[in-house]
Amino acid sequence: MTQKFDTRAIHAGYSPDAATGARQVPIYQTSAYVFDDAQDAADKFALKKFGNVYSRLTNPTNSVLEERLASLEGGVGATVTASGHAAQLLVFQALVQPGERFIASKRLYGGTTDQFQNTFPMSFDWHADFVDVDDLDAVKKAITPKTKLIYAESLANPGGVISDIEGLAKIAADAGIVLVIDNTMASPYLCRPIEWGAHVVLHSTTKFLNGNCTAMGGAIIDGGNFDWKKHAAKYPELTKPHPSYNGLNFLESFGNMALAVHNHAIGLRALGPTQSPFHSFLTLNGIETLGVRMDRHVQNAQKLAEWLEAHPQVEWVNYAGLPSNTYHARAKKYLPKGAGAVFTFGVKGGFEAAKTLVDNLQLFSMLANIGDTRSLVIHPSSTTHGQLSEVHKKAVGVLPEAIRLSVGIEDIADIIADLDQALNAAAKVAKAA
Ligand SMILES: *Cc1c(COP(=O)(O)O)cnc(C)c1O
């Protein structure tokens, strides 16, 4: 019988080290690995035999993290990278050729939007068509013969958009293209996109998976559920003889793990954004407590959202756990254990009141991150989205009075007390204005 999620979060991918008995996953702090003999070396170099050659491609500590993430997301394999953005780069390098297109949700993490809008077309000739993924007809219409994938986030910030993964998966399947879901904000504990038909799942492990603000990292989970053979002409990196390995064909050699192997053998080997084994170790430690942390994160977020909704100094609260929210029904379907722990709310008094609020918070740390055990806050309009025009800010849902919270796992009474005193300080500014 397959073990349950919380058991796999602690055990998947590792049993005590046979040589030393080490219970915890060792940090294999080595750049290279000794071969048995010349033939063993030749076979490993040619990918005829699996084994560690050089840590840019594989490392035993990283492999444990990869197996654990594949297990938690329900994939056949995974690749960890130096950051979430590096994971995105590797997926596109494997699936999109220069001059080709992809569909991207209009509501994505700001750094991702920038990568897609500026760096990808300018440096790689990969072109995004930004679409409102809630409009499934618009998604369908945007697909061209050159479109190779659809990219969305299970749960997006700011805006609190929850993607209809099942609906997008059907469109991708009909068109014979890949559905990639960034599952960073939900984590596999709250949502597992592959179960809804997504083909590839991406993570910035920097956030909830690590959970303690100690290590950058990214991951690509290969669902093993895309028929590369049927759509071979569209994905030559995986389905044609590859010059980097003397004509090796990833699909023929590795079957439904073609993408996961390619991400290592080409992506990491040729582009180089490898995760440090020490970072993998820290993230593995974080994942051991993912379930209990997420339970507390969502419980605190729900209580806080309800408290804010009733607060006289609060204009609006955008949290899908609230029955009044547009995405409430979708949250129940895709995130049955809770609607995440990152959300925005609007403070009365606009831009200045919002700035006063964040200046007065003491328990909350003001910084550009999410998914930490600590409660975090940012005022998007003056920071993460401060460089955008007012029109663009509005288009991505960043209002001047909006405050983004990443609710931590401290005692909810302390979280509420801190916000209460800061809201009172903001009220004075709102009144004076
Ligand atoms: C942070 C984040 C990323 C980028 O990940 P890094 O680890 O910072 O490179 C991508 N997507 C989402 C949803 C994120 O929150």
CSV table of C-alpha atoms and ligand atoms in Angstrom, one decimal:
chain,number,residue,atom,x,y,z
A,1,MET,CA,0.0,0.0,0.0
A,2,THR,CA,1.3,3.5,-0.8
A,3,GLN,CA,2.1,5.4,2.3
A,4,LYS,CA,0.1,8.6,3.1
A,5,PHE,CA,1.3,12.1,2.3
A,6,ASP,CA,2.7,13.0,5.7
A,7,THR,CA,4.7,9.8,5.9
A,8,ARG,CA,6.1,10.2,2.4
A,9,ALA,CA,7.1,13.8,3.3
A,10,ILE,CA,9.4,12.3,5.9
A,11,HIS,CA,10.6,9.1,4.3
A,12,ALA,CA,10.2,9.1,0.5
A,13,GLY,CA,13.5,8.8,-1.4
A,14,TYR,CA,15.7,7.8,1.6
A,15,SER,CA,16.3,4.9,3.9
A,16,PRO,CA,19.2,4.9,6.4
A,17,ASP,CA,22.6,5.0,4.8
A,18,ALA,CA,23.8,1.4,4.3
A,19,ALA,CA,27.5,2.2,5.0
A,20,THR,CA,27.2,4.5,8.0
A,21,GLY,CA,23.6,4.0,9.4
A,22,ALA,CA,23.0,7.7,9.2
A,23,ARG,CA,19.4,8.3,9.9
A,24,GLN,CA,19.2,11.8,8.4
A,25,VAL,CA,20.0,12.4,4.8
A,26,PRO,CA,23.8,13.0,4.5
A,27,ILE,CA,25.0,16.2,2.7
A,28,TYR,CA,27.1,14.7,-0.1
A,29,GLN,CA,29.4,17.7,-0.3
A,30,THR,CA,31.4,16.5,-3.3
A,31,SER,CA,31.8,17.7,-6.9
A,32,ALA,CA,32.7,14.4,-8.5
A,33,TYR,CA,32.4,10.6,-8.1
A,34,VAL,CA,34.9,7.8,-8.6
A,35,PHE,CA,34.2,5.3,-11.4
A,36,ASP,CA,34.6,1.6,-10.9
A,37,ASP,CA,36.6,1.2,-14.1
A,38,ALA,CA,36.9,2.7,-17.6
A,39,GLN,CA,33.9,0.9,-18.9
A,40,ASP,CA,31.7,2.1,-16.0
A,41,ALA,CA,32.9,5.6,-16.7
A,42,ALA,CA,32.1,5.3,-20.4
A,43,ASP,CA,28.6,3.9,-19.8
A,44,LYS,CA,27.7,6.6,-17.2
A,45,PHE,CA,29.0,9.4,-19.5
A,46,ALA,CA,26.9,8.0,-22.4
A,47,LEU,CA,23.8,7.7,-20.1
A,48,LYS,CA,23.8,4.0,-20.8
A,49,LYS,CA,24.0,3.5,-17.0
A,50,PHE,CA,22.5,5.7,-14.3
A,51,GLY,CA,25.1,6.9,-11.8
A,52,ASN,CA,26.7,10.0,-10.5
A,53,VAL,CA,29.4,11.6,-12.6
A,54,TYR,CA,29.7,15.2,-11.7
A,55,SER,CA,27.5,17.3,-9.3
A,56,ARG,CA,26.4,19.7,-12.0
A,57,LEU,CA,24.2,16.9,-13.3
A,58,THR,CA,23.4,14.8,-10.2
A,59,ASN,CA,24.2,14.6,-6.5
A,60,PRO,CA,22.9,12.0,-4.0
A,61,THR,CA,21.5,14.6,-1.6
A,62,ASN,CA,19.7,16.3,-4.5
A,63,SER,CA,18.4,13.0,-5.7
A,64,VAL,CA,16.7,12.4,-2.3
A,65,LEU,CA,14.9,15.7,-2.6
A,66,GLU,CA,14.0,14.9,-6.2
A,67,GLU,CA,12.5,11.6,-5.3
A,68,ARG,CA,10.6,13.1,-2.4
A,69,LEU,CA,9.1,15.8,-4.5
A,70,ALA,CA,8.2,13.4,-7.2
A,71,SER,CA,6.4,11.3,-4.6
A,72,LEU,CA,4.6,14.2,-3.0
A,73,GLU,CA,3.4,15.6,-6.4
A,74,GLY,CA,2.6,12.2,-7.9
A,75,GLY,CA,5.2,12.5,-10.7
A,76,VAL,CA,7.6,10.0,-12.2
A,77,GLY,CA,10.7,12.0,-11.6
A,78,ALA,CA,12.0,15.5,-10.6
A,79,THR,CA,14.9,17.8,-11.1
A,80,VAL,CA,16.0,20.4,-8.5
A,81,THR,CA,17.6,23.6,-9.5
A,82,ALA,CA,19.3,26.6,-7.9
A,83,SER,CA,16.1,28.6,-7.8
A,84,GLY,CA,12.5,28.6,-9.0
A,85,HIS,CA,13.4,30.8,-12.0
A,86,ALA,CA,16.1,28.3,-13.0
A,87,ALA,CA,13.5,25.6,-13.0
A,88,GLN,CA,11.4,27.6,-15.4
A,89,LEU,CA,14.4,28.1,-17.7
A,90,LEU,CA,15.0,24.4,-17.9
A,91,VAL,CA,11.4,23.5,-18.7
A,92,PHE,CA,11.3,26.0,-21.5
A,93,GLN,CA,14.6,25.0,-22.9
A,94,ALA,CA,13.3,21.4,-23.1
A,95,LEU,CA,9.9,22.2,-24.7
A,96,VAL,CA,10.1,25.4,-26.6
A,97,GLN,CA,12.3,26.1,-29.7
A,98,PRO,CA,13.4,29.6,-30.8
A,99,GLY,CA,10.6,31.3,-32.6
A,100,GLU,CA,7.9,29.4,-30.8
A,101,ARG,CA,5.2,30.5,-28.5
A,102,PHE,CA,3.5,29.6,-25.2
A,103,ILE,CA,0.4,30.8,-23.4
A,104,ALA,CA,0.9,32.4,-20.0
A,105,SER,CA,-1.5,33.4,-17.4
A,106,LYS,CA,-1.9,37.2,-17.0
A,107,ARG,CA,-1.7,36.8,-13.3
A,108,LEU,CA,1.7,35.4,-12.5
A,109,TYR,CA,4.4,36.0,-9.9
A,110,GLY,CA,6.0,39.3,-10.8
A,111,GLY,CA,9.5,37.9,-11.5
A,112,THR,CA,8.0,35.2,-13.8
A,113,THR,CA,6.0,37.8,-15.8
A,114,ASP,CA,9.3,39.8,-16.3
A,115,GLN,CA,11.2,36.6,-17.3
A,116,PHE,CA,8.5,35.8,-19.8
A,117,GLN,CA,7.8,39.3,-21.1
A,118,ASN,CA,11.4,40.5,-21.4
A,119,THR,CA,14.2,37.9,-21.0
A,120,PHE,CA,12.7,35.0,-22.8
A,121,PRO,CA,11.8,36.8,-26.1
A,122,MET,CA,15.0,39.0,-26.0
A,123,SER,CA,17.5,36.2,-25.3
A,124,PHE,CA,15.8,33.0,-26.4
A,125,ASP,CA,13.2,34.0,-28.9
A,126,TRP,CA,10.4,32.3,-26.9
A,127,HIS,CA,7.2,34.3,-27.0
A,128,ALA,CA,4.4,34.5,-24.4
A,129,ASP,CA,0.8,35.2,-25.2
A,130,PHE,CA,-0.6,36.5,-21.9
A,131,VAL,CA,-4.2,35.4,-21.5
A,132,ASP,CA,-6.8,35.6,-18.7
A,133,VAL,CA,-6.8,31.8,-17.9
A,134,ASP,CA,-10.2,32.1,-16.2
A,135,ASP,CA,-11.5,32.6,-19.7
A,136,LEU,CA,-11.1,29.1,-21.1
A,137,ASP,CA,-12.4,30.2,-24.6
A,138,ALA,CA,-9.7,32.8,-24.7
A,139,VAL,CA,-7.1,30.2,-23.9
A,140,LYS,CA,-8.4,28.0,-26.6
A,141,LYS,CA,-8.4,30.8,-29.2
A,142,ALA,CA,-4.8,31.8,-28.3
A,143,ILE,CA,-3.4,28.4,-29.2
A,144,THR,CA,-1.5,28.5,-32.5
A,145,PRO,CA,0.5,25.8,-34.3
A,146,LYS,CA,3.6,27.2,-32.7
A,147,THR,CA,2.2,27.1,-29.2
A,148,LYS,CA,4.0,24.5,-27.1
A,149,LEU,CA,2.7,24.9,-23.6
A,150,ILE,CA,0.2,26.6,-21.3
A,151,TYR,CA,1.7,28.1,-18.1
A,152,ALA,CA,-0.3,29.0,-15.0
A,153,GLU,CA,-0.1,29.0,-11.2
A,154,SER,CA,-2.4,26.8,-9.1
A,155,LEU,CA,-2.8,29.7,-6.7
A,156,ALA,CA,-1.5,33.1,-7.9
A,157,ASN,CA,-0.5,36.3,-6.0
A,158,PRO,CA,-1.4,39.1,-5.9
A,159,GLY,CA,-5.0,38.6,-6.8
A,160,GLY,CA,-5.6,35.3,-5.1
A,161,VAL,CA,-6.5,33.7,-8.5
A,162,ILE,CA,-7.1,29.9,-8.4
A,163,SER,CA,-6.6,28.3,-11.8
A,164,ASP,CA,-9.2,25.8,-13.2
A,165,ILE,CA,-6.4,23.2,-13.6
A,166,GLU,CA,-8.8,20.5,-14.8
A,167,GLY,CA,-10.3,22.9,-17.5
A,168,LEU,CA,-6.8,24.0,-18.6
A,169,ALA,CA,-5.7,20.3,-18.8
A,170,LYS,CA,-8.5,19.5,-21.1
A,171,ILE,CA,-7.6,22.3,-23.4
A,172,ALA,CA,-4.0,21.2,-23.4
A,173,ALA,CA,-4.9,17.6,-24.0
A,174,ASP,CA,-7.2,18.5,-26.9
A,175,ALA,CA,-4.4,20.7,-28.5
A,176,GLY,CA,-1.7,18.1,-27.8
A,177,ILE,CA,0.4,20.6,-25.8
A,178,VAL,CA,1.9,20.5,-22.3
A,179,LEU,CA,0.2,22.1,-19.2
A,180,VAL,CA,2.8,23.4,-16.8
A,181,ILE,CA,1.5,24.5,-13.3
A,182,ASP,CA,3.6,26.5,-10.9
A,183,ASN,CA,2.4,25.0,-7.5
A,184,THR,CA,4.7,27.2,-5.3
A,185,MET,CA,2.0,29.0,-3.4
A,186,ALA,CA,-0.1,26.0,-2.6
A,187,SER,CA,2.6,23.3,-2.1
A,188,PRO,CA,1.8,19.7,-2.8
A,189,TYR,CA,0.1,19.4,0.6
A,190,LEU,CA,-2.8,21.7,-0.5
A,191,CYS,CA,-2.9,21.0,-4.2
A,192,ARG,CA,-1.5,18.3,-6.6
A,193,PRO,CA,-1.9,19.5,-10.1
A,194,ILE,CA,-0.9,16.2,-11.8
A,195,GLU,CA,-4.0,14.6,-10.3
A,196,TRP,CA,-6.0,17.2,-12.2
A,197,GLY,CA,-4.2,16.5,-15.5
A,198,ALA,CA,-1.2,18.9,-15.4
A,199,HIS,CA,1.9,17.4,-17.1
A,200,VAL,CA,4.6,19.3,-15.4
A,201,VAL,CA,4.7,20.9,-12.0
A,202,LEU,CA,7.1,23.7,-11.0
A,203,HIS,CA,8.2,24.9,-7.6
A,204,SER,CA,10.2,27.7,-6.1
A,205,THR,CA,11.2,25.5,-3.1
A,206,THR,CA,12.4,28.8,-1.5
A,207,LYS,CA,8.9,29.3,-0.2
A,208,PHE,CA,6.7,26.8,1.7
A,209,LEU,CA,8.7,23.7,0.9
A,210,ASN,CA,11.8,25.0,2.6
A,211,GLY,CA,9.5,27.0,4.9
A,212,ASN,CA,12.2,28.5,7.1
A,213,CYS,CA,13.7,31.2,4.8
A,214,THR,CA,17.1,29.3,4.7
A,215,ALA,CA,17.7,28.3,1.1
A,216,MET,CA,16.9,29.2,-2.4
A,217,GLY,CA,15.8,26.4,-4.7
A,218,GLY,CA,13.6,25.3,-7.5
A,219,ALA,CA,12.1,22.0,-8.8
A,220,ILE,CA,10.5,20.5,-11.9
A,221,ILE,CA,8.3,17.5,-11.4
A,222,ASP,CA,7.7,15.4,-14.5
A,223,GLY,CA,4.1,14.0,-14.4
A,224,GLY,CA,5.1,11.2,-16.9
A,225,ASN,CA,1.6,11.6,-18.4
A,226,PHE,CA,2.3,13.4,-21.6
A,227,ASP,CA,2.3,11.4,-24.8
A,228,TRP,CA,5.6,12.6,-26.3
A,229,LYS,CA,5.4,10.0,-29.0
A,230,LYS,CA,2.1,11.1,-30.3
A,231,HIS,CA,3.2,14.7,-30.5
A,232,ALA,CA,6.9,14.0,-31.3
A,233,ALA,CA,7.2,16.6,-34.1
A,234,LYS,CA,6.4,19.4,-31.6
A,235,TYR,CA,9.1,18.5,-29.0
A,236,PRO,CA,12.3,17.6,-30.9
A,237,GLU,CA,14.6,18.1,-27.9
A,238,LEU,CA,13.0,15.0,-26.4
A,239,THR,CA,12.0,13.0,-29.5
A,240,LYS,CA,14.8,13.4,-32.0
A,241,PRO,CA,18.4,12.1,-31.8
A,242,HIS,CA,20.3,14.5,-29.6
A,243,PRO,CA,23.7,15.8,-30.8
A,244,SER,CA,24.9,16.3,-27.2
A,245,TYR,CA,24.8,12.5,-26.6
A,246,ASN,CA,25.9,11.1,-29.9
A,247,GLY,CA,22.4,10.9,-31.3
A,248,LEU,CA,20.7,9.5,-28.1
A,249,ASN,CA,16.9,9.9,-28.2
A,250,PHE,CA,15.5,10.8,-24.8
A,251,LEU,CA,12.0,9.4,-25.5
A,252,GLU,CA,13.3,6.1,-26.8
A,253,SER,CA,15.8,5.7,-24.1
A,254,PHE,CA,13.8,6.9,-21.1
A,255,GLY,CA,10.2,6.6,-22.0
A,256,ASN,CA,7.8,8.6,-19.8
A,257,MET,CA,10.8,10.0,-17.8
A,258,ALA,CA,12.2,11.7,-20.9
A,259,LEU,CA,11.7,15.2,-19.5
A,260,ALA,CA,13.1,14.5,-16.1
A,261,VAL,CA,16.3,12.9,-17.6
A,262,HIS,CA,16.6,15.7,-20.2
A,263,ASN,CA,16.3,18.3,-17.4
A,264,HIS,CA,19.4,16.8,-15.9
A,265,ALA,CA,21.4,15.6,-18.9
A,266,ILE,CA,20.9,18.7,-21.0
A,267,GLY,CA,19.3,21.4,-18.8
A,268,LEU,CA,21.6,21.2,-15.8
A,269,ARG,CA,24.6,19.9,-17.7
A,270,ALA,CA,24.5,22.6,-20.4
A,271,LEU,CA,23.0,25.6,-18.6
A,272,GLY,CA,24.4,24.9,-15.1
A,273,PRO,CA,21.8,26.1,-12.5
A,274,THR,CA,22.5,23.3,-10.1
A,275,GLN,CA,21.1,23.3,-6.6
A,276,SER,CA,23.7,23.1,-3.8
A,277,PRO,CA,23.4,19.8,-1.8
A,278,PHE,CA,23.4,21.9,1.4
A,279,HIS,CA,20.3,23.7,0.1
A,280,SER,CA,18.7,20.4,-0.7
A,281,PHE,CA,19.4,19.2,2.8
A,282,LEU,CA,17.8,22.3,4.3
A,283,THR,CA,14.8,21.9,2.1
A,284,LEU,CA,14.4,18.2,2.9
A,285,ASN,CA,14.4,19.3,6.6
A,286,GLY,CA,11.6,21.8,5.8
A,287,ILE,CA,9.5,19.2,3.9
A,288,GLU,CA,9.5,16.8,6.9
A,289,THR,CA,7.1,19.3,8.6
A,290,LEU,CA,5.3,20.5,5.5
A,291,GLY,CA,1.9,19.0,6.5
A,292,VAL,CA,1.8,20.3,10.1
A,293,ARG,CA,3.1,23.7,9.0
A,294,MET,CA,0.6,24.1,6.2
A,295,ASP,CA,-2.3,23.1,8.5
A,296,ARG,CA,-1.3,25.9,10.9
A,297,HIS,CA,-0.6,28.3,8.0
A,298,VAL,CA,-4.0,27.9,6.5
A,299,GLN,CA,-5.8,27.8,9.9
A,300,ASN,CA,-4.1,31.1,10.9
A,301,ALA,CA,-4.8,32.7,7.4
A,302,GLN,CA,-8.5,31.7,7.6
A,303,LYS,CA,-8.9,33.2,11.1
A,304,LEU,CA,-7.0,36.3,10.2
A,305,ALA,CA,-9.0,36.9,7.0
A,306,GLU,CA,-12.2,36.5,8.9
A,307,TRP,CA,-11.0,39.0,11.6
A,308,LEU,CA,-9.9,41.5,9.0
A,309,GLU,CA,-13.1,41.2,7.1
A,310,ALA,CA,-14.9,42.4,10.2
A,311,HIS,CA,-12.5,45.2,11.0
A,312,PRO,CA,-13.8,48.8,10.6
A,313,GLN,CA,-10.5,50.0,9.2
A,314,VAL,CA,-10.4,47.4,6.4
A,315,GLU,CA,-11.9,48.1,3.0
A,316,TRP,CA,-11.8,44.6,1.5
A,317,VAL,CA,-10.2,41.2,2.0
A,318,ASN,CA,-9.2,38.9,-0.9
A,319,TYR,CA,-8.9,35.4,0.5
A,320,ALA,CA,-10.5,32.4,-1.2
A,321,GLY,CA,-11.2,30.8,2.1
A,322,LEU,CA,-13.9,33.4,2.7
A,323,PRO,CA,-17.4,32.4,1.3
A,324,SER,CA,-17.7,35.9,-0.3
A,325,ASN,CA,-14.6,35.4,-2.5
A,326,THR,CA,-14.9,34.8,-6.2
A,327,TYR,CA,-12.7,31.8,-6.0
A,328,HIS,CA,-14.3,30.2,-3.0
A,329,ALA,CA,-15.9,27.3,-4.9
A,330,ARG,CA,-12.7,26.6,-6.8
A,331,ALA,CA,-10.7,26.7,-3.6
A,332,LYS,CA,-12.9,24.0,-2.2
A,333,LYS,CA,-12.3,21.9,-5.2
A,334,TYR,CA,-8.5,22.3,-5.7
A,335,LEU,CA,-7.4,23.3,-2.2
A,336,PRO,CA,-9.7,21.3,0.1
A,337,LYS,CA,-7.4,21.6,3.1
A,338,GLY,CA,-7.2,25.4,3.0
A,339,ALA,CA,-6.8,28.3,0.5
A,340,GLY,CA,-3.2,29.0,1.2
A,341,ALA,CA,-1.6,31.5,3.5
A,342,VAL,CA,-0.8,34.4,1.2
A,343,PHE,CA,-3.5,37.0,0.5
A,344,THR,CA,-4.1,40.7,0.2
A,345,PHE,CA,-6.4,43.1,1.9
A,346,GLY,CA,-7.2,46.8,1.4
A,347,VAL,CA,-6.7,49.3,4.2
A,348,LYS,CA,-9.0,52.4,4.4
A,349,GLY,CA,-7.1,55.6,3.6
A,350,GLY,CA,-5.3,54.4,0.4
A,351,PHE,CA,-1.6,54.5,-0.3
A,352,GLU,CA,-0.4,56.6,2.7
A,353,ALA,CA,-2.5,54.6,5.2
A,354,ALA,CA,-1.1,51.4,3.7
A,355,LYS,CA,2.5,52.6,4.1
A,356,THR,CA,1.8,53.6,7.7
A,357,LEU,CA,0.3,50.2,8.4
A,358,VAL,CA,3.4,48.3,7.3
A,359,ASP,CA,5.7,50.8,9.1
A,360,ASN,CA,3.9,50.1,12.4
A,361,LEU,CA,3.8,46.3,12.2
A,362,GLN,CA,6.3,44.7,14.6
A,363,LEU,CA,5.8,41.0,14.5
A,364,PHE,CA,5.4,40.9,10.8
A,365,SER,CA,8.7,41.2,8.8
A,366,MET,CA,8.5,43.5,5.8
A,367,LEU,CA,10.3,41.7,3.0
A,368,ALA,CA,10.0,40.3,-0.5
A,369,ASN,CA,9.3,36.6,0.3
A,370,ILE,CA,6.4,34.3,1.1
A,371,GLY,CA,6.0,30.9,2.8
A,372,ASP,CA,8.1,31.4,5.9
A,373,THR,CA,7.2,30.2,9.4
A,374,ARG,CA,7.3,33.9,10.3
A,375,SER,CA,4.5,36.3,9.3
A,376,LEU,CA,5.6,38.5,6.4
A,377,VAL,CA,4.1,41.7,4.9
A,378,ILE,CA,4.7,43.9,1.9
A,379,HIS,CA,3.0,46.9,0.4
A,380,PRO,CA,3.1,45.8,-3.3
A,381,SER,CA,2.2,49.2,-4.8
A,382,SER,CA,5.3,50.9,-3.4
A,383,THR,CA,7.7,47.8,-3.7
A,384,THR,CA,7.3,44.7,-5.8
A,385,HIS,CA,5.1,46.6,-8.3
A,386,GLY,CA,6.4,50.1,-7.6
A,387,GLN,CA,8.0,50.4,-11.1
A,388,LEU,CA,4.7,49.7,-12.9
A,389,SER,CA,2.4,52.4,-14.3
A,390,GLU,CA,-0.9,53.0,-12.4
A,391,VAL,CA,-2.7,51.4,-15.4
A,392,HIS,CA,-0.5,48.3,-15.3
A,393,LYS,CA,-0.9,48.1,-11.5
A,394,LYS,CA,-4.6,48.0,-11.9
A,395,ALA,CA,-4.4,45.4,-14.6
A,396,VAL,CA,-2.5,43.0,-12.4
A,397,GLY,CA,-4.7,43.8,-9.4
A,398,VAL,CA,-2.3,45.9,-7.4
A,399,LEU,CA,-4.3,48.7,-5.8
A,400,PRO,CA,-2.7,51.5,-3.8
A,401,GLU,CA,-4.3,50.4,-0.5
A,402,ALA,CA,-3.4,46.7,-0.9
A,403,ILE,CA,-1.3,45.0,1.7
A,404,ARG,CA,0.0,41.5,1.0
A,405,LEU,CA,0.4,39.1,3.9
A,406,SER,CA,2.1,35.7,4.1
A,407,VAL,CA,0.6,34.4,7.3
A,408,GLY,CA,3.1,32.6,9.5
A,409,ILE,CA,2.6,29.9,12.1
A,410,GLU,CA,3.0,32.0,15.2
A,411,ASP,CA,0.1,32.1,17.7
A,412,ILE,CA,-2.8,33.7,16.0
A,413,ALA,CA,-3.5,36.0,19.0
A,414,ASP,CA,-0.1,37.7,18.5
A,415,ILE,CA,-0.6,38.0,14.8
A,416,ILE,CA,-4.0,39.7,15.3
A,417,ALA,CA,-2.7,41.9,18.1
A,418,ASP,CA,0.1,43.2,15.8
A,419,LEU,CA,-2.3,44.0,12.9
A,420,ASP,CA,-4.8,45.6,15.3
A,421,GLN,CA,-2.3,48.1,16.6
A,422,ALA,CA,-0.9,48.9,13.1
A,423,LEU,CA,-4.5,49.3,11.7
A,424,ASN,CA,-5.2,51.8,14.5
A,425,ALA,CA,-2.1,53.7,13.6
A,426,ALA,CA,-3.2,53.7,9.9
A,427,ALA,CA,-6.6,54.9,11.0
A,428,LYS,CA,-5.1,58.1,12.3
A,429,VAL,CA,-3.4,58.8,8.9
A,430,ALA,CA,-6.7,58.0,7.1
A,431,LYS,CA,-8.6,60.4,9.3
A,432,ALA,CA,-6.0,63.3,8.9
A,433,ALA,CA,-6.1,62.9,5.1
B,1,LIG,C1,9.2,33.0,-5.7
B,1,LIG,C2,8.5,32.4,-6.8
B,1,LIG,C3,9.1,32.1,-8.1
B,1,LIG,C4,10.5,32.3,-8.3
B,1,LIG,O1,11.3,31.4,-7.5
B,1,LIG,P1,12.8,31.8,-7.0
B,1,LIG,O2,13.1,30.6,-6.1
B,1,LIG,O3,12.7,33.1,-6.2
B,1,LIG,O4,13.6,31.9,-8.2
B,1,LIG,C5,8.3,31.6,-9.0
B,1,LIG,N1,6.9,31.4,-8.9
B,1,LIG,C6,6.3,31.8,-7.7
B,1,LIG,C7,4.9,31.6,-7.6
B,1,LIG,C8,7.1,32.3,-6.7
B,1,LIG,O5,6.4,32.6,-5.5
